[in-house]
């Protein structure tokens, strides 16, 4: 019988930290001996609600303010909790500056910036010294309650904005983007995880060759999948502009989608434009369609799961230079064709014989780190006649009642959703939560197969395949001990140029017994086929 965990909770007051920094600290704490859970959150009402739902809102952190960091650690021993507390406090405090800094003429650039204005002045000094142009993008990754104010400050200083921050009220997003449009500036976000501007990565991104295809997407992992497939087919990317997932909302009006299209239309390096999004409001879909037509450039449009022809009256023989596609990989392939690039021969992904499943094995369990992959797969499975429950369902009738506790029938989970990341870093950074769920699903005698995505690139885990491989072996072994054969299927989103190297990640996963497809859609298709 498992022993109860010891919980330690405390507040670090008046310590304004962005979510990425807090996730990194949590990841380091989880690596300590006997530490099982670690969460660091700013003390906002939204974050307290998440902690409460997870059963982690201890009395010690209930009174934390929005500028305070809430730290909750669960470990197997009190000593491990104490060690984690000391480690957390040390990491949050950071390294002290050099004592001799006051006498150093350059010491003013060693001072920690306490505002966007200070940061801009500091970076501008460095740029001038190096003979480089002044910065024109501000990256914002602060708690949601503060993000809008910081974005407006950046806009007023003439900066475009990349907002990693989430939990920003919709009304504030509308106000920020209206101000950006008025000033002729771009706001990527809020909740924007990916962008690649002239080869410079923002958030999570992949190392792809430069080229003629420009991308605009209201989807982080969807944008990564399209850009990596373009690279793997032999094409290149001029810019990849993220918009944040709510840009297609009627109130936002597709502000950044439309600005992104306009920017790429004016960019001489961009010969083909591709737009990717979950279904936007009908009026936004119509505006984006019209904007693409107005560019005069060949374009590809993917509104996942949307009947675009019904929404905006696209003629059956729509103009040849404006293609409508239905999957992420098809978006990449269509963009290459419009750019006049002959795709490289596709890498072979051998399809093994379908395993002999036991009669009781009926169900699919998909454990995604990318929400767009979960959405695309559900569309493909619905087309195949499968009813798939999810925490991010296609419609409310398929909402999984208690996703943290149990699956139900066919289930597809987005483990990067807020309800799963409380107490743990995002699964693109740390696989622990996904490994825990994989082993749980493997012990269900009715599960036939598990689907996994593995995302590499800048910002992602240094070796996600290495972290997953042991768990895949253990899961398949557990099924065999129960007289069953468990199939583990999936794909890797990335390139050979990424720090983790695509071929090495795939080789590690194959050695562990995972069946790989070359892209997200093919992985979903194969899973559906093996359920027949």
Short mmCIF file of C-alpha atoms in Angstrom, two decimals:
data_model
loop_
_atom_site.label_atom_id
_atom_site.label_comp_id
_atom_site.label_asym_id
_atom_site.label_seq_id
_atom_site.Cartn_x
_atom_site.Cartn_y
_atom_site.Cartn_z
CA UNK A 1 0.00 0.00 0.00
CA UNK A 2 1.33 3.43 -0.96
CA UNK A 3 2.30 5.67 1.94
CA UNK A 4 0.59 9.07 2.21
CA UNK A 5 2.46 12.04 0.77
CA UNK A 6 3.71 14.93 2.87
CA UNK A 7 2.62 18.37 1.64
CA UNK A 8 4.46 21.64 2.14
CA UNK A 9 2.93 24.95 1.05
CA UNK A 10 4.32 28.45 1.41
CA UNK A 11 4.24 31.91 -0.15
CA UNK A 12 7.10 33.96 -1.52
CA UNK A 13 5.69 37.51 -1.19
CA UNK A 14 6.10 40.31 -3.72
CA UNK A 15 7.96 38.21 -6.26
CA UNK A 16 6.63 38.94 -9.75
CA UNK A 17 7.54 35.89 -11.91
CA UNK A 18 6.42 34.81 -15.38
CA UNK A 19 4.81 31.42 -15.97
CA UNK A 20 7.74 30.00 -17.96
CA UNK A 21 10.19 30.76 -15.13
CA UNK A 22 7.84 29.14 -12.61
CA UNK A 23 7.43 26.03 -14.79
CA UNK A 24 11.21 25.68 -15.01
CA UNK A 25 11.57 25.90 -11.22
CA UNK A 26 8.82 23.27 -10.80
CA UNK A 27 10.63 20.99 -13.25
CA UNK A 28 13.85 21.24 -11.23
CA UNK A 29 12.00 20.51 -7.99
CA UNK A 30 10.42 17.40 -9.52
CA UNK A 31 13.92 16.12 -10.27
CA UNK A 32 14.77 16.11 -6.53
CA UNK A 33 14.72 12.75 -4.70
CA UNK A 34 11.28 11.72 -3.36
CA UNK A 35 9.49 14.83 -4.69
CA UNK A 36 6.25 13.72 -6.38
CA UNK A 37 4.47 17.00 -7.19
CA UNK A 38 5.60 20.62 -7.34
CA UNK A 39 3.59 23.62 -8.42
CA UNK A 40 4.48 27.29 -8.46
CA UNK A 41 1.74 29.78 -9.37
CA UNK A 42 1.17 33.47 -8.95
CA UNK A 43 -1.52 34.13 -6.33
CA UNK A 44 -4.28 35.20 -8.71
CA UNK A 45 -7.90 34.14 -8.20
CA UNK A 46 -7.77 32.00 -11.35
CA UNK A 47 -4.67 30.14 -10.16
CA UNK A 48 -6.21 29.61 -6.72
CA UNK A 49 -9.27 28.10 -8.40
CA UNK A 50 -7.02 25.67 -10.29
CA UNK A 51 -5.21 24.70 -7.08
CA UNK A 52 -8.53 24.24 -5.30
CA UNK A 53 -9.81 21.91 -8.01
CA UNK A 54 -6.61 19.86 -7.73
CA UNK A 55 -6.92 19.69 -3.93
CA UNK A 56 -3.73 21.71 -3.45
CA UNK A 57 -5.06 25.03 -2.11
CA UNK A 58 -3.60 24.64 1.36
CA UNK A 59 -4.30 27.22 4.10
CA UNK A 60 -0.72 28.49 3.88
CA UNK A 61 -1.31 29.87 0.37
CA UNK A 62 -4.99 30.85 0.53
CA UNK A 63 -4.26 34.48 1.37
CA UNK A 64 -1.57 34.96 -1.28
CA UNK A 65 -1.94 38.11 -3.37
CA UNK A 66 -1.60 38.43 -7.15
CA UNK A 67 2.03 39.57 -6.75
CA UNK A 68 2.94 36.59 -4.52
CA UNK A 69 4.24 33.19 -5.64
CA UNK A 70 2.36 30.19 -4.23
CA UNK A 71 4.56 27.10 -3.82
CA UNK A 72 3.06 23.67 -3.10
CA UNK A 73 5.25 20.56 -2.87
CA UNK A 74 4.27 16.95 -2.24
CA UNK A 75 6.99 14.49 -1.31
CA UNK A 76 7.38 11.10 0.33
CA UNK A 77 9.24 12.43 3.39
CA UNK A 78 9.31 15.66 5.45
CA UNK A 79 13.04 15.92 4.72
CA UNK A 80 12.36 15.91 0.97
CA UNK A 81 9.78 18.69 1.46
CA UNK A 82 12.32 20.75 3.38
CA UNK A 83 14.95 20.24 0.70
CA UNK A 84 12.47 21.27 -2.00
CA UNK A 85 11.57 24.41 -0.07
CA UNK A 86 15.20 25.45 0.21
CA UNK A 87 15.76 24.72 -3.48
CA UNK A 88 12.66 26.67 -4.53
CA UNK A 89 13.61 29.70 -2.45
CA UNK A 90 17.15 29.68 -3.80
CA UNK A 91 15.99 29.41 -7.42
CA UNK A 92 13.35 32.11 -7.01
CA UNK A 93 15.93 34.42 -5.42
CA UNK A 94 18.31 33.97 -8.36
CA UNK A 95 22.01 34.75 -8.37
CA UNK A 96 23.19 37.94 -6.63
CA UNK A 97 24.95 40.50 -8.78
CA UNK A 98 28.68 41.03 -8.65
CA UNK A 99 29.84 43.13 -5.70
CA UNK A 100 32.09 45.18 -7.92
CA UNK A 101 29.31 46.16 -10.28
CA UNK A 102 29.03 49.73 -9.01
CA UNK A 103 32.51 50.61 -10.26
CA UNK A 104 31.99 48.98 -13.65
CA UNK A 105 30.91 51.41 -16.42
CA UNK A 106 28.79 48.63 -17.93
CA UNK A 107 27.14 47.77 -14.61
CA UNK A 108 23.98 49.62 -15.53
CA UNK A 109 23.30 46.80 -18.02
CA UNK A 110 23.61 44.23 -15.22
CA UNK A 111 20.72 45.78 -13.29
CA UNK A 112 17.56 43.69 -13.42
CA UNK A 113 14.88 45.53 -15.40
CA UNK A 114 11.80 46.23 -13.29
CA UNK A 115 9.63 47.55 -16.12
CA UNK A 116 9.26 47.21 -19.87
CA UNK A 117 10.65 50.73 -20.28
CA UNK A 118 13.81 49.77 -18.36
CA UNK A 119 14.14 46.57 -20.38
CA UNK A 120 13.72 48.41 -23.68
CA UNK A 121 16.32 51.02 -22.73
CA UNK A 122 18.76 48.31 -21.66
CA UNK A 123 18.35 46.23 -24.81
CA UNK A 124 18.54 49.32 -27.02
CA UNK A 125 21.89 50.24 -25.41
CA UNK A 126 23.23 46.76 -26.07
CA UNK A 127 21.97 46.87 -29.68
CA UNK A 128 23.60 50.25 -30.31
CA UNK A 129 26.90 49.02 -28.90
CA UNK A 130 26.77 46.00 -31.20
CA UNK A 131 25.72 48.07 -34.21
CA UNK A 132 22.37 46.28 -34.38
CA UNK A 133 18.90 47.76 -34.98
CA UNK A 134 16.74 48.60 -31.99
CA UNK A 135 14.34 45.87 -30.78
CA UNK A 136 10.79 45.92 -32.12
CA UNK A 137 9.15 42.97 -30.32
CA UNK A 138 8.33 42.61 -26.63
CA UNK A 139 7.82 39.08 -25.28
CA UNK A 140 5.36 39.02 -22.37
CA UNK A 141 5.07 36.04 -20.05
CA UNK A 142 3.57 37.37 -16.84
CA UNK A 143 0.43 36.23 -14.98
CA UNK A 144 -2.79 36.97 -16.85
CA UNK A 145 -4.00 39.77 -14.53
CA UNK A 146 -0.90 41.83 -15.40
CA UNK A 147 -0.40 40.83 -19.03
CA UNK A 148 -2.79 43.29 -20.68
CA UNK A 149 -1.25 46.28 -18.91
CA UNK A 150 2.25 45.20 -19.93
CA UNK A 151 1.11 44.68 -23.52
CA UNK A 152 -0.37 48.18 -23.68
CA UNK A 153 2.86 49.66 -22.28
CA UNK A 154 4.85 47.86 -24.97
CA UNK A 155 2.52 49.06 -27.72
CA UNK A 156 2.82 52.64 -26.52
CA UNK A 157 6.61 52.27 -26.82
CA UNK A 158 6.19 51.23 -30.45
CA UNK A 159 6.80 47.52 -29.90
CA UNK A 160 5.03 44.56 -31.43
CA UNK A 161 3.98 42.04 -28.79
CA UNK A 162 4.34 38.29 -28.33
CA UNK A 163 2.10 37.27 -25.38
CA UNK A 164 2.82 33.85 -23.92
CA UNK A 165 0.58 34.75 -20.94
CA UNK A 166 -2.81 33.09 -20.67
CA UNK A 167 -5.90 33.74 -18.51
CA UNK A 168 -6.28 37.21 -20.04
CA UNK A 169 -9.95 38.28 -20.10
CA UNK A 170 -11.47 38.37 -23.58
CA UNK A 171 -12.44 42.04 -23.24
CA UNK A 172 -8.80 42.92 -22.51
CA UNK A 173 -7.62 40.95 -25.55
CA UNK A 174 -10.07 42.92 -27.70
CA UNK A 175 -8.81 46.23 -26.29
CA UNK A 176 -5.14 45.31 -26.77
CA UNK A 177 -5.63 44.23 -30.36
CA UNK A 178 -7.71 47.26 -31.24
CA UNK A 179 -4.92 49.47 -29.90
CA UNK A 180 -2.34 47.47 -31.88
CA UNK A 181 -4.30 47.86 -35.11
CA UNK A 182 -4.65 51.58 -34.48
CA UNK A 183 -0.87 51.88 -34.07
CA UNK A 184 -0.01 49.57 -36.96
CA UNK A 185 1.56 47.02 -34.61
CA UNK A 186 1.07 43.27 -34.16
CA UNK A 187 -0.07 41.40 -31.04
CA UNK A 188 0.62 37.66 -31.09
CA UNK A 189 -1.48 36.24 -28.27
CA UNK A 190 -2.53 36.11 -25.51
CA UNK A 191 -1.83 32.40 -24.92
CA UNK A 192 0.44 32.34 -27.97
CA UNK A 193 2.92 29.47 -27.67
CA UNK A 194 4.75 29.63 -31.00
CA UNK A 195 6.14 32.09 -33.51
CA UNK A 196 9.14 32.26 -35.83
CA UNK A 197 9.91 35.76 -37.09
CA UNK A 198 12.65 35.93 -39.72
CA UNK A 199 14.15 32.77 -38.24
CA UNK A 200 14.01 33.99 -34.62
CA UNK A 201 12.00 31.61 -32.40
CA UNK A 202 9.52 32.91 -29.83
CA UNK A 203 8.05 30.48 -27.30
CA UNK A 204 8.12 26.87 -28.51
CA UNK A 205 9.40 26.67 -32.09
CA UNK A 206 11.32 24.45 -34.48
CA UNK A 207 14.52 24.89 -36.47
CA UNK A 208 13.34 25.04 -40.07
CA UNK A 209 15.08 26.35 -43.17
CA UNK A 210 14.17 29.83 -44.45
CA UNK A 211 11.99 29.90 -47.52
CA UNK A 212 9.04 31.26 -49.44
CA UNK A 213 6.08 30.11 -47.32
CA UNK A 214 4.61 32.42 -44.68
CA UNK A 215 2.30 31.07 -41.98
CA UNK A 216 -0.36 32.61 -39.74
CA UNK A 217 -1.96 30.37 -37.13
CA UNK A 218 -4.33 30.52 -34.18
CA UNK A 219 -2.77 27.26 -33.01
CA UNK A 220 0.65 26.68 -31.44
CA UNK A 221 1.26 22.99 -32.05
CA UNK A 222 -0.66 23.20 -35.31
CA UNK A 223 1.77 25.87 -36.45
CA UNK A 224 4.70 23.68 -35.39
CA UNK A 225 3.35 20.68 -37.28
CA UNK A 226 2.86 22.65 -40.51
CA UNK A 227 6.26 24.37 -40.38
CA UNK A 228 8.10 21.10 -39.65
CA UNK A 229 6.25 19.25 -42.42
CA UNK A 230 7.15 22.05 -44.85
CA UNK A 231 10.79 21.64 -43.87
CA UNK A 232 10.71 17.85 -44.10
CA UNK A 233 9.17 18.05 -47.58
CA UNK A 234 11.97 20.33 -48.77
CA UNK A 235 10.39 23.77 -48.39
CA UNK A 236 11.16 26.68 -46.11
CA UNK A 237 9.39 29.28 -43.96
CA UNK A 238 9.72 33.04 -44.20
CA UNK A 239 7.74 33.83 -41.03
CA UNK A 240 5.38 31.91 -38.75
CA UNK A 241 3.02 34.27 -36.93
CA UNK A 242 1.02 32.96 -33.98
CA UNK A 243 -2.18 34.77 -33.04
CA UNK A 244 -3.43 33.12 -29.83
CA UNK A 245 -6.28 30.64 -29.84
CA UNK A 246 -9.13 33.16 -29.41
CA UNK A 247 -8.26 35.40 -32.35
CA UNK A 248 -11.05 33.83 -34.40
CA UNK A 249 -13.65 34.69 -31.73
CA UNK A 250 -16.34 37.05 -33.03
CA UNK A 251 -15.44 39.72 -30.46
CA UNK A 252 -11.75 39.71 -31.44
CA UNK A 253 -12.68 39.63 -35.11
CA UNK A 254 -9.57 37.83 -36.36
CA UNK A 255 -7.50 40.95 -35.73
CA UNK A 256 -4.09 39.26 -35.76
CA UNK A 257 -5.05 36.73 -38.42
CA UNK A 258 -5.92 39.61 -40.73
CA UNK A 259 -2.84 41.64 -39.79
CA UNK A 260 -0.65 38.59 -40.30
CA UNK A 261 -2.07 38.02 -43.77
CA UNK A 262 -1.51 41.69 -44.63
CA UNK A 263 2.09 41.62 -43.36
CA UNK A 264 2.90 38.49 -45.37
CA UNK A 265 1.24 40.02 -48.44
CA UNK A 266 3.71 42.93 -48.23
CA UNK A 267 6.73 40.73 -47.46
CA UNK A 268 8.86 40.22 -50.57
CA UNK A 269 10.33 36.96 -49.24
CA UNK A 270 6.87 35.38 -48.86
CA UNK A 271 5.52 33.87 -52.06
CA UNK A 272 2.77 31.66 -50.55
CA UNK A 273 0.59 32.29 -47.48
CA UNK A 274 -0.98 29.58 -45.30
CA UNK A 275 -3.52 30.18 -42.52
CA UNK A 276 -4.30 27.59 -39.83
CA UNK A 277 -7.00 27.74 -37.15
CA UNK A 278 -9.73 25.86 -35.38
CA UNK A 279 -13.14 26.97 -36.72
CA UNK A 280 -13.47 30.75 -36.27
CA UNK A 281 -16.72 32.68 -36.11
CA UNK A 282 -18.39 32.66 -39.55
CA UNK A 283 -17.86 36.39 -40.03
CA UNK A 284 -14.16 35.99 -39.21
CA UNK A 285 -13.86 33.09 -41.67
CA UNK A 286 -15.34 35.28 -44.39
CA UNK A 287 -12.94 38.15 -43.61
CA UNK A 288 -9.89 35.88 -43.69
CA UNK A 289 -11.03 34.33 -46.98
CA UNK A 290 -11.50 37.78 -48.52
CA UNK A 291 -8.14 38.98 -47.16
CA UNK A 292 -6.33 36.03 -48.73
CA UNK A 293 -8.03 36.69 -52.07
CA UNK A 294 -6.99 40.35 -51.88
CA UNK A 295 -3.28 39.54 -51.42
CA UNK A 296 -2.85 38.36 -54.99
CA UNK A 297 -0.55 35.64 -53.66
CA UNK A 298 -1.23 31.88 -53.73
CA UNK A 299 -2.65 30.79 -50.39
CA UNK A 300 -3.77 27.77 -48.38
CA UNK A 301 -6.54 27.86 -45.78
CA UNK A 302 -7.11 25.28 -43.04
CA UNK A 303 -9.97 25.83 -40.59
CA UNK A 304 -9.89 22.46 -38.81
CA UNK A 305 -13.29 20.77 -38.93
CA UNK A 306 -15.03 23.75 -40.56
CA UNK A 307 -17.18 23.52 -43.67
CA UNK A 308 -15.66 26.60 -45.25
CA UNK A 309 -17.71 26.32 -48.41
CA UNK A 310 -20.91 26.53 -46.40
CA UNK A 311 -19.53 29.29 -44.15
CA UNK A 312 -18.35 31.75 -46.78
CA UNK A 313 -19.86 30.49 -50.01
CA UNK A 314 -16.62 29.25 -51.58
CA UNK A 315 -17.44 28.02 -55.10
CA UNK A 316 -16.83 24.34 -55.80
CA UNK A 317 -14.23 25.33 -58.37
CA UNK A 318 -12.54 27.92 -56.16
CA UNK A 319 -9.67 29.82 -57.74
CA UNK A 320 -6.66 27.52 -58.24
CA UNK A 321 -4.31 29.77 -56.27
CA UNK A 322 -6.45 29.58 -53.11
CA UNK A 323 -6.64 26.06 -51.70
CA UNK A 324 -8.81 24.77 -48.87
CA UNK A 325 -7.39 21.74 -47.03
CA UNK A 326 -8.49 19.62 -44.08
CA UNK A 327 -5.38 18.36 -42.22
CA UNK A 328 -2.14 19.90 -41.04
CA UNK A 329 0.05 17.78 -43.31
CA UNK A 330 -2.16 18.60 -46.31
CA UNK A 331 -1.67 22.29 -45.51
CA UNK A 332 2.10 21.88 -45.77
CA UNK A 333 1.88 19.83 -48.98
CA UNK A 334 -0.49 22.32 -50.66
CA UNK A 335 1.76 25.25 -49.74
CA UNK A 336 4.75 23.52 -51.37
CA UNK A 337 2.78 22.87 -54.56
CA UNK A 338 1.69 26.50 -54.78
CA UNK A 339 5.30 27.57 -54.24
CA UNK A 340 6.37 25.39 -57.15
CA UNK A 341 8.54 23.21 -54.93
CA UNK A 342 8.75 19.52 -55.73
CA UNK A 343 8.39 17.70 -52.42
CA UNK A 344 11.24 15.44 -51.34
CA UNK A 345 10.55 11.72 -51.31
CA UNK A 346 8.68 10.99 -48.11
CA UNK A 347 10.57 9.12 -45.41
CA UNK A 348 9.33 5.55 -45.09
CA UNK A 349 7.36 4.72 -41.95
CA UNK A 350 6.88 0.93 -42.13
CA UNK A 351 3.45 -0.22 -41.01
CA UNK A 352 3.71 -3.41 -38.95
CA UNK A 353 1.06 -6.08 -38.96
CA UNK A 354 -1.94 -5.32 -36.80
CA UNK A 355 -1.40 -6.97 -33.40
CA UNK A 356 -3.73 -9.71 -32.17
CA UNK A 357 -5.77 -7.94 -29.55
CA UNK A 358 -7.78 -9.74 -26.88
CA UNK A 359 -11.56 -9.67 -27.29
CA UNK A 360 -12.01 -7.32 -24.35
CA UNK A 361 -9.65 -4.74 -25.85
CA UNK A 362 -11.90 -2.19 -27.54
CA UNK A 363 -10.80 1.30 -26.69
CA UNK A 364 -8.46 4.06 -27.80
CA UNK A 365 -6.71 6.33 -25.31
CA UNK A 366 -4.91 9.34 -26.83
CA UNK A 367 -2.57 11.31 -24.55
CA UNK A 368 -1.61 14.48 -26.41
CA UNK A 369 0.64 17.32 -25.31
CA UNK A 370 -0.70 19.51 -28.15
CA UNK A 371 -4.32 20.64 -28.12
CA UNK A 372 -4.51 21.00 -31.91
CA UNK A 373 -3.39 17.41 -32.38
CA UNK A 374 -6.18 16.26 -30.07
CA UNK A 375 -8.67 18.36 -32.05
CA UNK A 376 -7.51 17.18 -35.49
CA UNK A 377 -7.53 13.54 -34.38
CA UNK A 378 -11.07 13.80 -33.01
CA UNK A 379 -12.24 15.18 -36.36
CA UNK A 380 -10.67 12.25 -38.22
CA UNK A 381 -12.05 9.71 -35.74
CA UNK A 382 -15.52 11.22 -35.92
CA UNK A 383 -15.39 10.88 -39.70
CA UNK A 384 -14.57 7.20 -39.14
CA UNK A 385 -17.67 6.82 -36.96
CA UNK A 386 -15.90 6.81 -33.58
CA UNK A 387 -17.43 8.51 -30.55
CA UNK A 388 -14.44 9.94 -28.64
CA UNK A 389 -14.73 11.62 -25.25
CA UNK A 390 -12.33 14.43 -24.34
CA UNK A 391 -11.51 17.29 -22.00
CA UNK A 392 -11.38 19.39 -25.22
CA UNK A 393 -14.27 17.79 -27.15
CA UNK A 394 -15.64 18.62 -30.57
CA UNK A 395 -19.02 19.25 -28.93
CA UNK A 396 -20.31 19.40 -25.36
CA UNK A 397 -22.00 16.00 -25.52
CA UNK A 398 -18.52 14.41 -25.63
CA UNK A 399 -17.11 16.26 -22.62
CA UNK A 400 -15.31 13.82 -20.30
CA UNK A 401 -16.77 14.24 -16.79
CA UNK A 402 -13.60 13.76 -14.72
CA UNK A 403 -10.59 13.81 -17.05
CA UNK A 404 -7.98 13.88 -14.29
CA UNK A 405 -9.43 10.77 -12.67
CA UNK A 406 -10.58 8.43 -15.42
CA UNK A 407 -11.10 7.86 -19.13
CA UNK A 408 -14.40 6.69 -20.57
CA UNK A 409 -14.66 4.55 -23.70
CA UNK A 410 -12.60 6.08 -26.50
CA UNK A 411 -10.84 9.08 -24.94
CA UNK A 412 -8.55 11.80 -26.30
CA UNK A 413 -6.90 14.06 -23.74
CA UNK A 414 -5.07 17.35 -24.12
CA UNK A 415 -2.62 17.00 -21.24
CA UNK A 416 -1.38 20.53 -21.84
CA UNK A 417 -4.72 21.95 -20.72
CA UNK A 418 -4.74 23.91 -17.43
CA UNK A 419 -6.46 21.16 -15.45
CA UNK A 420 -3.51 18.83 -16.08
CA UNK A 421 -0.61 21.26 -15.74
CA UNK A 422 -1.42 22.38 -12.20
CA UNK A 423 1.30 20.94 -9.99
CA UNK A 424 3.41 19.94 -13.00
CA UNK A 425 5.15 21.64 -15.92
CA UNK A 426 3.59 21.43 -19.39
CA UNK A 427 4.08 17.95 -20.98
CA UNK A 428 6.22 19.49 -23.72
CA UNK A 429 8.67 20.36 -20.93
CA UNK A 430 8.17 17.40 -18.58
CA UNK A 431 6.61 14.01 -19.38
CA UNK A 432 5.92 12.88 -15.80
CA UNK A 433 2.13 13.41 -15.88
CA UNK A 434 1.83 11.71 -19.24
CA UNK A 435 3.92 8.74 -18.13
CA UNK A 436 1.70 8.36 -15.07
CA UNK A 437 -1.42 8.35 -17.25
CA UNK A 438 0.14 5.99 -19.83
CA UNK A 439 0.84 3.38 -17.16
CA UNK A 440 -2.66 3.78 -15.78
CA UNK A 441 -4.25 3.23 -19.20
CA UNK A 442 -1.99 0.23 -19.87
CA UNK A 443 -3.48 -1.55 -16.85
CA UNK A 444 -7.04 -1.17 -18.18
CA UNK A 445 -7.90 -4.55 -19.79
CA UNK A 446 -10.27 -2.84 -22.25
CA UNK A 447 -7.62 -0.56 -23.78
CA UNK A 448 -6.38 -1.64 -27.21
CA UNK A 449 -4.06 1.20 -28.13
CA UNK A 450 -2.53 4.44 -26.87
CA UNK A 451 -1.67 7.42 -29.09
CA UNK A 452 1.15 9.83 -28.19
CA UNK A 453 2.57 12.95 -29.78
CA UNK A 454 6.19 13.94 -29.14
CA UNK A 455 7.09 17.59 -29.78
CA UNK A 456 10.73 18.67 -30.03
CA UNK A 457 12.41 21.98 -30.80
CA UNK A 458 13.42 25.09 -28.90
CA UNK A 459 11.76 25.30 -25.49
CA UNK A 460 10.75 21.62 -25.39
CA UNK A 461 12.24 18.86 -23.23
CA UNK A 462 15.87 18.09 -24.10
CA UNK A 463 15.12 14.41 -24.72
CA UNK A 464 11.38 13.61 -24.55
CA UNK A 465 11.75 10.25 -26.29
CA UNK A 466 14.34 9.16 -23.76
CA UNK A 467 11.98 10.08 -20.94
CA UNK A 468 9.03 8.24 -22.56
CA UNK A 469 10.82 5.12 -23.77
CA UNK A 470 11.06 3.35 -20.44
CA UNK A 471 7.40 4.00 -19.71
CA UNK A 472 6.38 2.62 -23.13
CA UNK A 473 8.34 -0.58 -22.47
CA UNK A 474 6.80 -0.87 -18.99
CA UNK A 475 3.26 -0.26 -20.30
CA UNK A 476 3.52 -2.90 -23.02
CA UNK A 477 5.06 -5.37 -20.57
CA UNK A 478 2.22 -4.81 -18.11
CA UNK A 479 -0.33 -5.56 -20.83
CA UNK A 480 1.47 -8.77 -21.81
CA UNK A 481 1.50 -9.90 -18.20
CA UNK A 482 -2.28 -9.55 -18.34
CA UNK A 483 -2.50 -11.65 -21.49
CA UNK A 484 -2.94 -8.66 -23.81
CA UNK A 485 -1.02 -6.83 -26.54
CA UNK A 486 -0.98 -3.05 -26.13
CA UNK A 487 -0.23 -0.93 -29.20
CA UNK A 488 1.46 2.43 -28.70
CA UNK A 489 1.21 4.66 -31.79
CA UNK A 490 2.22 8.21 -32.52
CA UNK A 491 4.51 10.69 -34.25
CA UNK A 492 7.29 13.18 -33.60
CA UNK A 493 6.81 16.84 -34.51
CA UNK A 494 10.23 18.23 -35.33
CA UNK A 495 13.15 18.37 -37.73
CA UNK A 496 16.63 16.95 -38.01
CA UNK A 497 17.95 20.46 -37.27
CA UNK A 498 16.17 20.68 -33.90
CA UNK A 499 18.41 20.36 -30.83
CA UNK A 500 16.90 16.94 -30.00
CA UNK A 501 17.32 15.69 -33.63
CA UNK A 502 14.28 14.01 -35.20
CA UNK A 503 16.01 10.78 -36.24
CA UNK A 504 17.41 10.18 -32.77
CA UNK A 505 14.05 10.74 -31.11
CA UNK A 506 12.30 8.40 -33.56
CA UNK A 507 14.97 5.69 -33.15
CA UNK A 508 14.58 5.77 -29.36
CA UNK A 509 10.80 5.44 -29.58
CA UNK A 510 10.95 2.60 -32.13
CA UNK A 511 13.38 0.71 -29.91
CA UNK A 512 10.84 0.99 -27.09
CA UNK A 513 8.14 -0.59 -29.29
CA UNK A 514 6.24 2.53 -30.41
CA UNK A 515 4.78 2.46 -33.94
CA UNK A 516 5.52 5.76 -35.67
CA UNK A 517 3.68 7.65 -38.39
CA UNK A 518 5.21 10.57 -40.25
CA UNK A 519 2.67 13.17 -39.16
CA UNK A 520 -0.27 13.85 -36.86
CA UNK A 521 -3.03 12.95 -39.35
CA UNK A 522 -1.46 9.62 -40.34
CA UNK A 523 -1.04 8.66 -36.68
CA UNK A 524 -4.76 9.31 -36.09
CA UNK A 525 -5.67 7.44 -39.27
CA UNK A 526 -3.62 4.39 -38.25
CA UNK A 527 -5.18 4.38 -34.78
CA UNK A 528 -8.66 4.42 -36.34
CA UNK A 529 -7.74 1.58 -38.66
CA UNK A 530 -6.50 -0.59 -35.79
CA UNK A 531 -9.78 -0.06 -33.96
CA UNK A 532 -11.77 -1.68 -36.79
#
